[in-house]
Amino acid sequence: MDNKDSLQQELMRKLAEIESKNKRRSSPYEGHLRLQRDMQKMQGSLPAISKDVFCSALKLIKEQEAVDDEFSKALQTVGNGHFVFGTENKYRRALLMVLKEAVNDVYDYIDWWLYEGAPDYEIWSADEEEKWELREPEALYEFITSQDSQ
C-alpha cells in the first residue's frame, strides 16, 4: 500500500468516527467537544495531525473540487444551467472540521486558503510589517501550527 492510500485510510477512519457519532443521534456538538477536550489535553505537544496527512488532505480536497466543478458544468449543459453539484458535501464539511480541530485553526485559515486565498495566498500582520506566503499546504500548516505556539 502506498503512502497516499494510507493517508486516505487515516482520513476516512476519522470521518467514519464522526459519522458513527451522528448515527447514534448524539448532539451535533458532542463530537466537537470531544475533539476540543482531546486538543486541550495535547496542549504544548505536537499537532494532532501530521504535516503530511494535513497537506495530502488539502490537496485531495482541491482535486475533488476540480472534479465536482467539471461534473457541475456537465450537469448545467444538460439542464440548461439549472443544476449545481457538490454544494452541500457533508464529507468535505466533516473533513474540514477534523482538520481545523487537529491543527487548532481558530481563525479559519484553512477555509481562507481553500476558497479565498488564490491567486497570491498572502497574509499580512495587522501592522502590515510582516507577510507570509502560503501558496503550498506545507506553508499553511507551518503558519497555523506556529501561530498556535505563540
PDB file of N, CA, C and O in Angstrom, residues 46 56 75:
ATOM      1  N   LEU A  46       2.820  18.191  20.040  1.00  0.00           N
ATOM      2  CA  LEU A  46       2.704  18.312  18.590  1.00  0.00           C
ATOM      3  C   LEU A  46       1.245  18.390  18.159  1.00  0.00           C
ATOM      4  O   LEU A  46       0.368  17.915  18.874  1.00  0.00           O
ATOM      5  N   SER A  56      -1.801  16.345   2.394  1.00  0.00           N
ATOM      6  CA  SER A  56      -2.466  15.412   1.478  1.00  0.00           C
ATOM      7  C   SER A  56      -3.970  15.636   1.474  1.00  0.00           C
ATOM      8  O   SER A  56      -4.608  15.608   0.416  1.00  0.00           O
ATOM      9  N   LEU A  75     -23.535  18.961 -15.861  1.00  0.00           N
ATOM     10  CA  LEU A  75     -24.955  18.979 -15.491  1.00  0.00           C
ATOM     11  C   LEU A  75     -25.634  20.260 -15.972  1.00  0.00           C
ATOM     12  O   LEU A  75     -26.780  20.232 -16.421  1.00  0.00           O
TER      13      LEU A  75
END
